Tab-separated table of C-alpha atoms in Angstrom:
chain	number	residue	atom	x	y	z
A	246	MET	CA	-163.866	33.359	-96.279
A	247	THR	CA	-163.301	37.290	-95.448
A	248	SER	CA	-164.899	38.721	-92.709
A	249	THR	CA	-166.141	42.303	-92.615
A	250	SER	CA	-166.839	44.473	-89.426
A	251	PRO	CA	-170.344	45.511	-89.098
A	252	GLN	CA	-170.978	49.113	-90.235
A	253	THR	CA	-171.621	51.661	-87.354
A	254	THR	CA	-173.780	54.508	-87.784
A	255	PRO	CA	-172.386	57.892	-86.358
A	256	LEU	CA	-174.363	59.230	-83.557
A	257	PRO	CA	-175.705	62.600	-84.368
A	258	THR	CA	-173.901	65.510	-83.367
A	259	GLU	CA	-175.865	67.049	-80.383
A	260	MET	CA	-176.356	70.860	-80.851
A	261	PRO	CA	-175.167	72.984	-78.422
A	262	PRO	CA	-178.087	75.176	-76.405
A	263	PRO	CA	-178.737	78.763	-78.125
A	264	ALA	CA	-176.957	81.427	-76.540
A	265	LEU	CA	-179.844	83.394	-76.206
A	266	THR	CA	-183.370	82.635	-76.055
A	267	VAL	CA	-186.241	85.130	-75.762
A	268	SER	CA	-189.821	84.107	-75.087
A	269	ARG	CA	-192.830	86.468	-75.098
A	270	LEU	CA	-190.770	89.692	-73.855
A	271	THR	CA	-192.856	92.724	-73.270
A	272	LYS	CA	-191.932	96.322	-71.719
A	273	SER	CA	-194.208	99.227	-71.694
A	274	TYR	CA	-193.371	102.983	-70.765
A	275	ALA	CA	-196.393	105.279	-69.461
A	276	GLY	CA	-198.740	102.307	-70.589
A	277	ARG	CA	-197.263	102.198	-74.089
A	278	ARG	CA	-195.844	98.984	-75.364
A	279	VAL	CA	-192.045	99.877	-76.722
A	280	VAL	CA	-191.147	95.976	-76.718
A	281	ASP	CA	-194.392	93.926	-77.798
A	282	ASP	CA	-194.656	89.983	-77.075
A	283	ILE	CA	-191.286	89.175	-78.944
A	284	SER	CA	-189.599	85.644	-79.457
A	285	LEU	CA	-185.900	85.227	-80.727
A	286	THR	CA	-183.508	82.457	-80.830
A	287	VAL	CA	-179.717	82.988	-81.353
A	288	PRO	CA	-177.476	80.080	-81.921
A	289	ARG	CA	-173.935	80.039	-80.627
A	290	GLY	CA	-171.227	80.985	-82.834
A	291	ARG	CA	-173.466	83.374	-84.899
A	292	ILE	CA	-173.876	86.917	-85.511
A	293	PHE	CA	-177.669	87.713	-85.167
A	294	GLY	CA	-178.800	91.164	-86.520
A	295	LEU	CA	-181.686	92.938	-85.122
A	296	LEU	CA	-182.701	95.298	-87.637
A	297	GLY	CA	-185.088	98.498	-87.584
A	298	PRO	CA	-185.708	101.842	-87.750
A	299	ASN	CA	-184.805	104.391	-84.604
A	300	GLY	CA	-187.479	103.792	-82.158
A	301	ALA	CA	-188.512	100.229	-83.313
A	302	GLY	CA	-187.578	98.770	-79.761
A	303	LYS	CA	-183.986	97.497	-80.600
A	304	THR	CA	-182.089	99.077	-77.669
A	305	THR	CA	-184.974	98.194	-74.973
A	306	THR	CA	-184.985	94.632	-76.118
A	307	ILE	CA	-181.046	94.440	-75.897
A	308	GLU	CA	-180.971	96.206	-72.718
A	309	MET	CA	-183.363	93.724	-71.107
A	310	CYS	CA	-181.145	90.861	-72.592
A	311	GLU	CA	-178.019	92.524	-70.857
A	312	GLY	CA	-179.891	92.756	-67.549
A	313	LEU	CA	-179.887	96.280	-67.575
A	314	ARG	CA	-183.766	96.480	-67.550
A	315	ARG	CA	-186.312	94.487	-66.338
A	316	PRO	CA	-189.149	93.181	-68.699
A	317	ASP	CA	-192.769	93.535	-67.683
A	318	ALA	CA	-193.343	90.068	-69.016
A	319	GLY	CA	-191.603	87.134	-70.747
A	320	THR	CA	-188.282	85.180	-70.184
A	321	ILE	CA	-184.789	85.869	-71.237
A	322	ASP	CA	-182.293	82.905	-71.200
A	323	VAL	CA	-178.487	84.045	-71.921
A	324	LEU	CA	-176.072	81.421	-71.676
A	325	GLY	CA	-178.432	79.387	-69.828
A	326	MET	CA	-178.950	82.219	-67.119
A	327	ASP	CA	-181.337	84.670	-66.055
A	328	PRO	CA	-179.721	88.184	-66.997
A	329	GLN	CA	-181.253	89.754	-63.834
A	330	ARG	CA	-179.518	87.092	-61.701
A	331	LEU	CA	-176.077	87.342	-62.887
A	332	CYS	CA	-173.101	86.784	-60.373
A	333	GLU	CA	-169.737	89.037	-61.153
A	334	LYS	CA	-168.138	85.900	-63.022
A	335	ASP	CA	-171.335	84.998	-64.739
A	336	ARG	CA	-171.421	88.639	-66.091
A	337	ASN	CA	-167.846	88.282	-67.430
A	338	ARG	CA	-169.302	85.816	-70.027
A	339	LEU	CA	-171.379	88.702	-71.761
A	340	GLY	CA	-169.569	91.487	-73.474
A	341	ILE	CA	-171.727	94.850	-73.889
A	342	VAL	CA	-170.702	97.549	-76.216
A	343	ALA	CA	-173.251	100.179	-75.804
A	344	GLN	CA	-174.092	103.413	-78.081
A	345	SER	CA	-172.085	105.588	-75.945
A	346	GLY	CA	-168.407	106.032	-76.504
A	347	SER	CA	-165.473	105.566	-74.325
A	348	GLU	CA	-164.966	107.708	-71.131
A	349	ARG	CA	-161.826	108.664	-69.103
A	350	ALA	CA	-160.069	110.290	-72.239
A	351	SER	CA	-157.131	111.237	-70.323
A	352	LEU	CA	-155.930	107.711	-70.132
A	353	THR	CA	-154.024	105.988	-72.844
A	354	VAL	CA	-155.679	102.969	-74.932
A	355	ARG	CA	-153.434	100.466	-73.048
A	356	GLU	CA	-154.059	102.147	-69.444
A	357	MET	CA	-157.831	101.965	-70.168
A	358	VAL	CA	-157.551	98.363	-71.387
A	359	ALA	CA	-155.513	97.150	-68.741
A	360	GLN	CA	-157.732	98.539	-66.197
A	361	TYR	CA	-160.783	96.678	-67.348
A	362	ALA	CA	-158.424	93.642	-67.649
A	363	ALA	CA	-157.554	93.778	-63.908
A	364	TYR	CA	-161.326	93.126	-63.078
A	365	CYS	CA	-161.552	89.999	-65.087
A	366	GLU	CA	-160.797	86.411	-63.960
A	367	ASP	CA	-159.299	85.398	-67.380
A	368	PRO	CA	-158.660	88.123	-69.418
A	369	TRP	CA	-157.408	88.400	-73.082
A	370	ASP	CA	-153.630	89.661	-73.007
A	371	VAL	CA	-153.672	93.314	-73.564
A	372	THR	CA	-150.824	93.413	-76.297
A	373	GLU	CA	-152.823	90.681	-77.909
A	374	LEU	CA	-156.274	92.394	-77.692
A	375	LEU	CA	-154.993	95.592	-79.121
A	376	ALA	CA	-153.615	93.747	-82.028
A	377	ALA	CA	-156.908	91.823	-82.644
A	378	THR	CA	-158.797	95.251	-82.411
A	379	GLY	CA	-156.642	97.093	-84.679
A	380	LEU	CA	-155.277	99.253	-81.831
A	381	ALA	CA	-151.631	98.267	-81.442
A	382	GLU	CA	-150.349	101.325	-83.045
A	383	LYS	CA	-152.578	103.414	-80.873
A	384	ALA	CA	-151.645	101.745	-77.436
A	385	ALA	CA	-149.702	104.837	-76.119
A	386	SER	CA	-152.320	107.313	-77.572
A	387	ARG	CA	-154.669	109.196	-75.250
A	388	ILE	CA	-158.105	108.278	-75.914
A	389	ALA	CA	-158.969	112.248	-76.377
A	390	THR	CA	-156.970	111.868	-79.386
A	391	LEU	CA	-158.762	108.940	-80.998
A	392	SER	CA	-161.081	109.307	-83.969
A	393	GLY	CA	-164.484	108.175	-83.837
A	394	GLY	CA	-163.791	104.665	-85.523
A	395	GLN	CA	-160.632	104.001	-83.382
A	396	ARG	CA	-162.894	104.773	-80.052
A	397	ARG	CA	-165.609	102.314	-81.300
A	398	ARG	CA	-162.656	99.578	-81.796
A	399	LEU	CA	-161.615	100.723	-77.889
A	400	ASP	CA	-165.235	100.119	-76.982
A	401	VAL	CA	-165.260	96.736	-78.527
A	402	ALA	CA	-161.520	96.002	-76.941
A	403	LEU	CA	-163.249	96.700	-73.548
A	404	GLY	CA	-166.524	94.900	-74.033
A	405	ILE	CA	-164.603	91.832	-74.936
A	406	VAL	CA	-161.448	91.822	-72.447
A	407	ALA	CA	-162.905	89.153	-70.506
A	408	GLN	CA	-163.272	86.667	-73.592
A	409	PRO	CA	-167.181	86.643	-73.433
A	410	GLU	CA	-169.204	84.017	-75.057
A	411	LEU	CA	-171.792	86.266	-75.728
A	412	VAL	CA	-171.155	90.049	-77.298
A	413	PHE	CA	-174.223	92.798	-77.695
A	414	LEU	CA	-173.330	95.321	-80.253
A	415	ASP	CA	-175.893	98.454	-80.106
A	416	GLU	CA	-175.450	100.442	-83.202
A	417	PRO	CA	-171.626	99.939	-83.445
A	418	THR	CA	-171.135	102.182	-86.547
A	419	THR	CA	-173.294	105.097	-86.410
A	420	GLY	CA	-171.417	108.163	-87.483
A	421	PHE	CA	-168.470	106.126	-89.087
A	422	ASP	CA	-167.435	107.038	-92.431
A	423	PRO	CA	-167.723	104.337	-95.199
A	424	ALA	CA	-163.998	103.023	-94.847
A	425	ALA	CA	-164.378	103.035	-90.933
A	426	ARG	CA	-167.564	101.212	-91.379
A	427	ARG	CA	-165.709	98.357	-93.468
A	428	GLU	CA	-162.661	97.848	-91.246
A	429	PHE	CA	-165.073	97.364	-88.170
A	430	TRP	CA	-166.875	95.138	-90.222
A	431	GLU	CA	-163.955	92.870	-90.489
A	432	LEU	CA	-163.264	93.162	-86.856
A	433	ILE	CA	-166.533	91.829	-86.115
A	434	ARG	CA	-166.216	88.876	-88.367
A	435	SER	CA	-162.899	87.940	-86.807
A	436	LEU	CA	-164.646	87.678	-83.398
A	437	ARG	CA	-167.439	85.394	-84.856
A	438	ASP	CA	-164.364	83.241	-86.425
A	439	LEU	CA	-163.065	82.902	-82.978
A	440	GLY	CA	-166.367	81.368	-81.577
A	441	THR	CA	-167.824	84.354	-80.139
A	442	THR	CA	-171.802	85.035	-80.599
A	443	ILE	CA	-172.599	88.220	-81.381
A	444	VAL	CA	-176.061	90.299	-81.309
A	445	LEU	CA	-176.023	93.349	-83.455
A	446	THR	CA	-178.661	96.111	-83.670
A	447	SER	CA	-178.610	98.311	-86.260
A	448	HIS	CA	-180.624	100.153	-88.822
A	449	TYR	CA	-178.231	99.988	-91.681
A	450	LEU	CA	-179.535	97.137	-94.150
A	451	ASP	CA	-175.986	96.774	-95.850
A	452	GLU	CA	-174.260	96.188	-92.255
A	453	ILE	CA	-176.729	93.445	-91.513
A	454	GLU	CA	-176.613	92.195	-95.219
A	455	TYR	CA	-172.944	91.846	-94.727
A	456	LEU	CA	-172.477	90.709	-91.299
A	457	ALA	CA	-175.321	88.621	-90.045
A	458	ASP	CA	-175.977	84.855	-90.236
A	459	SER	CA	-179.652	85.505	-89.110
A	460	VAL	CA	-181.776	88.624	-88.764
A	461	ALA	CA	-185.031	89.640	-87.225
A	462	VAL	CA	-186.775	92.853	-88.523
A	463	ILE	CA	-188.456	94.726	-85.682
A	464	ARG	CA	-191.187	97.396	-86.147
A	465	ALA	CA	-193.095	99.358	-83.254
A	466	GLY	CA	-191.612	96.653	-80.530
A	467	ARG	CA	-192.854	93.539	-82.798
A	468	ILE	CA	-191.017	90.934	-84.989
A	469	MET	CA	-192.236	91.453	-88.496
A	470	ALA	CA	-189.819	88.826	-90.144
A	471	GLU	CA	-186.982	86.340	-88.823
A	472	GLY	CA	-184.694	83.856	-90.544
A	473	THR	CA	-181.586	84.160	-92.835
A	474	LEU	CA	-181.770	87.006	-95.322
A	475	SER	CA	-182.344	84.622	-97.967
A	476	GLN	CA	-185.522	83.127	-96.127
A	477	ILE	CA	-186.823	86.677	-95.616
A	478	HIS	CA	-186.455	87.343	-99.178
A	479	ARG	CA	-188.370	84.191	-100.148
A	480	THR	CA	-190.929	84.795	-97.742
A	481	HIS	CA	-191.836	88.592	-98.269
A	482	GLY	CA	-190.224	89.128	-101.595
A	483	ASP	CA	-192.672	86.694	-103.383
A	484	SER	CA	-194.546	89.202	-105.709
A	485	ALA	CA	-192.903	90.610	-108.999
A	486	THR	CA	-193.414	93.560	-111.008
A	487	VAL	CA	-193.846	93.339	-114.634
A	488	SER	CA	-193.517	96.443	-116.746
A	489	TRP	CA	-193.717	96.869	-120.610
A	490	THR	CA	-194.597	99.505	-123.255
A	491	GLY	CA	-197.724	98.961	-124.795
A	492	PRO	CA	-200.269	100.789	-127.508
A	493	ASP	CA	-201.421	102.780	-124.158
A	494	GLY	CA	-198.069	103.641	-123.467
A	495	PRO	CA	-195.585	102.468	-120.377
A	496	GLN	CA	-197.510	99.816	-118.035
A	497	ARG	CA	-196.665	98.253	-114.788
A	498	ARG	CA	-198.343	95.419	-112.753
A	499	THR	CA	-197.102	93.779	-109.569
A	500	VAL	CA	-198.559	90.123	-109.056
A	501	PRO	CA	-197.744	87.047	-106.998
A	502	ASP	CA	-196.925	85.010	-110.128
A	503	PRO	CA	-195.511	86.839	-112.897
A	504	ASP	CA	-195.754	83.750	-115.652
A	505	PRO	CA	-199.888	83.959	-116.398
A	506	LEU	CA	-199.438	87.572	-117.139
A	507	LEU	CA	-196.141	86.960	-119.205
A	508	ARG	CA	-197.956	84.398	-121.530
A	509	GLU	CA	-201.135	86.624	-121.933
A	510	LEU	CA	-198.944	89.640	-122.898
A	511	LEU	CA	-196.552	87.709	-125.229
A	512	ALA	CA	-199.728	86.221	-126.886
A	513	ALA	CA	-201.012	89.452	-127.726
A	514	HIS	CA	-197.929	91.206	-128.525
A	515	PRO	CA	-195.128	88.713	-129.536
A	516	HIS	CA	-192.567	91.528	-129.803
A	517	LEU	CA	-193.511	93.828	-126.826
A	518	PRO	CA	-190.893	96.174	-126.207
A	519	ASP	CA	-189.125	97.029	-122.708
A	520	LEU	CA	-190.718	94.052	-121.195
A	521	GLU	CA	-188.946	93.456	-117.689
A	522	VAL	CA	-189.846	91.413	-114.815
A	523	ARG	CA	-188.324	92.642	-111.377
A	524	ARG	CA	-188.436	91.114	-107.921
A	525	PRO	CA	-188.180	93.410	-104.868
A	526	SER	CA	-184.838	93.968	-103.448
A	527	LEU	CA	-184.027	93.361	-99.659
A	528	GLU	CA	-184.185	97.145	-99.298
A	529	GLU	CA	-187.707	97.247	-100.738
A	530	ILE	CA	-188.708	94.503	-98.644
A	531	TYR	CA	-187.240	95.965	-95.531
A	532	LEU	CA	-188.850	99.297	-96.060
A	533	ASP	CA	-192.243	97.568	-96.668
A	534	LEU	CA	-191.959	95.608	-93.572
A	535	VAL	CA	-191.126	98.740	-91.370
A	536	SER	CA	-193.245	101.315	-93.281
A	537	GLU	CA	-196.013	101.705	-90.658
A	538	GLU	CA	-193.380	102.565	-88.047
A	539	SER	CA	-194.748	104.130	-85.024
A	540	PRO	CA	-192.342	107.120	-83.661
A	541	LEU	CA	-191.596	105.536	-80.358
A	542	GLU	CA	-188.391	106.774	-79.929
A	543	GLU	CA	-189.258	110.120	-78.473
A	544	ILE	CA	-191.466	108.584	-75.950
A	545	TYR	CA	-188.498	106.137	-74.933
A	546	LEU	CA	-186.085	109.024	-74.452
A	547	ASP	CA	-188.326	110.962	-72.265
A	548	LEU	CA	-189.127	108.184	-70.179
A	549	VAL	CA	-185.881	106.353	-69.798
A	550	SER	CA	-184.355	108.593	-67.196
A	551	GLU	CA	-187.804	107.802	-65.137
A	552	GLU	CA	-187.152	104.305	-65.384
A	553	SER	CA	-185.099	102.507	-62.733
A	554	ARG	CA	-182.382	100.524	-63.534
């Protein structure tokens, strides 16, 4: 008689805690809310895109997550920590690449990266980091001679020299030409492939669509949609526009479900010319979500210098 070993059920794999959890976050300037009761969750090892027009509250949200601004209300958990109470060692677990470009233009690229590495407990090897960020050929070049795209690569190198677990990228490709943007996108994806979690703010839909594993759309400080792009498309793009040419000329109608209208039209006109059914594109969904955006950016810029960091 042949005995068989009992089958064992594999234990479920425990999911790691999120890299970033934001709950009921609020921030006001002069009594006006720029960030209005938002909640977000960013899984580890993913690219999370925060998408919205200028003045939507993206930068303020990210600065609070970085610990650079104190929220009026709500909680932020960054790698299990309060960003307002990070010691130097814990702060090295975060990489911050802000909108402003690299300074100290008289230094070479290698000198600049080496200076930053000297302050880190376990930094990237400088030569390896320059290669990973596409700056190896510019190592001996002074920062003043770099192009805009190369400076942003240097900003990223400085932001990740400490080998952080979580990187914040705020509008990283503003002002880039198309070729430079594509090169930068590949750099960001390579960081994700190394296990780095990335929070990316942008108002470029194509950038978020290409890079992000999940996304939130923010308008006037409020989250209007969150999920993968396909989830947002299903949730907010569930209407269809039916167009055709009838006896009274070109016609168009937007309906939640096009099937009843199609049956009605084809029953009355079996050979109806130019009949077309079109669902909204991601760009149209996004524009619809942010169409009532309030002009908060000017308020933010006027007041930011008065707000204590």
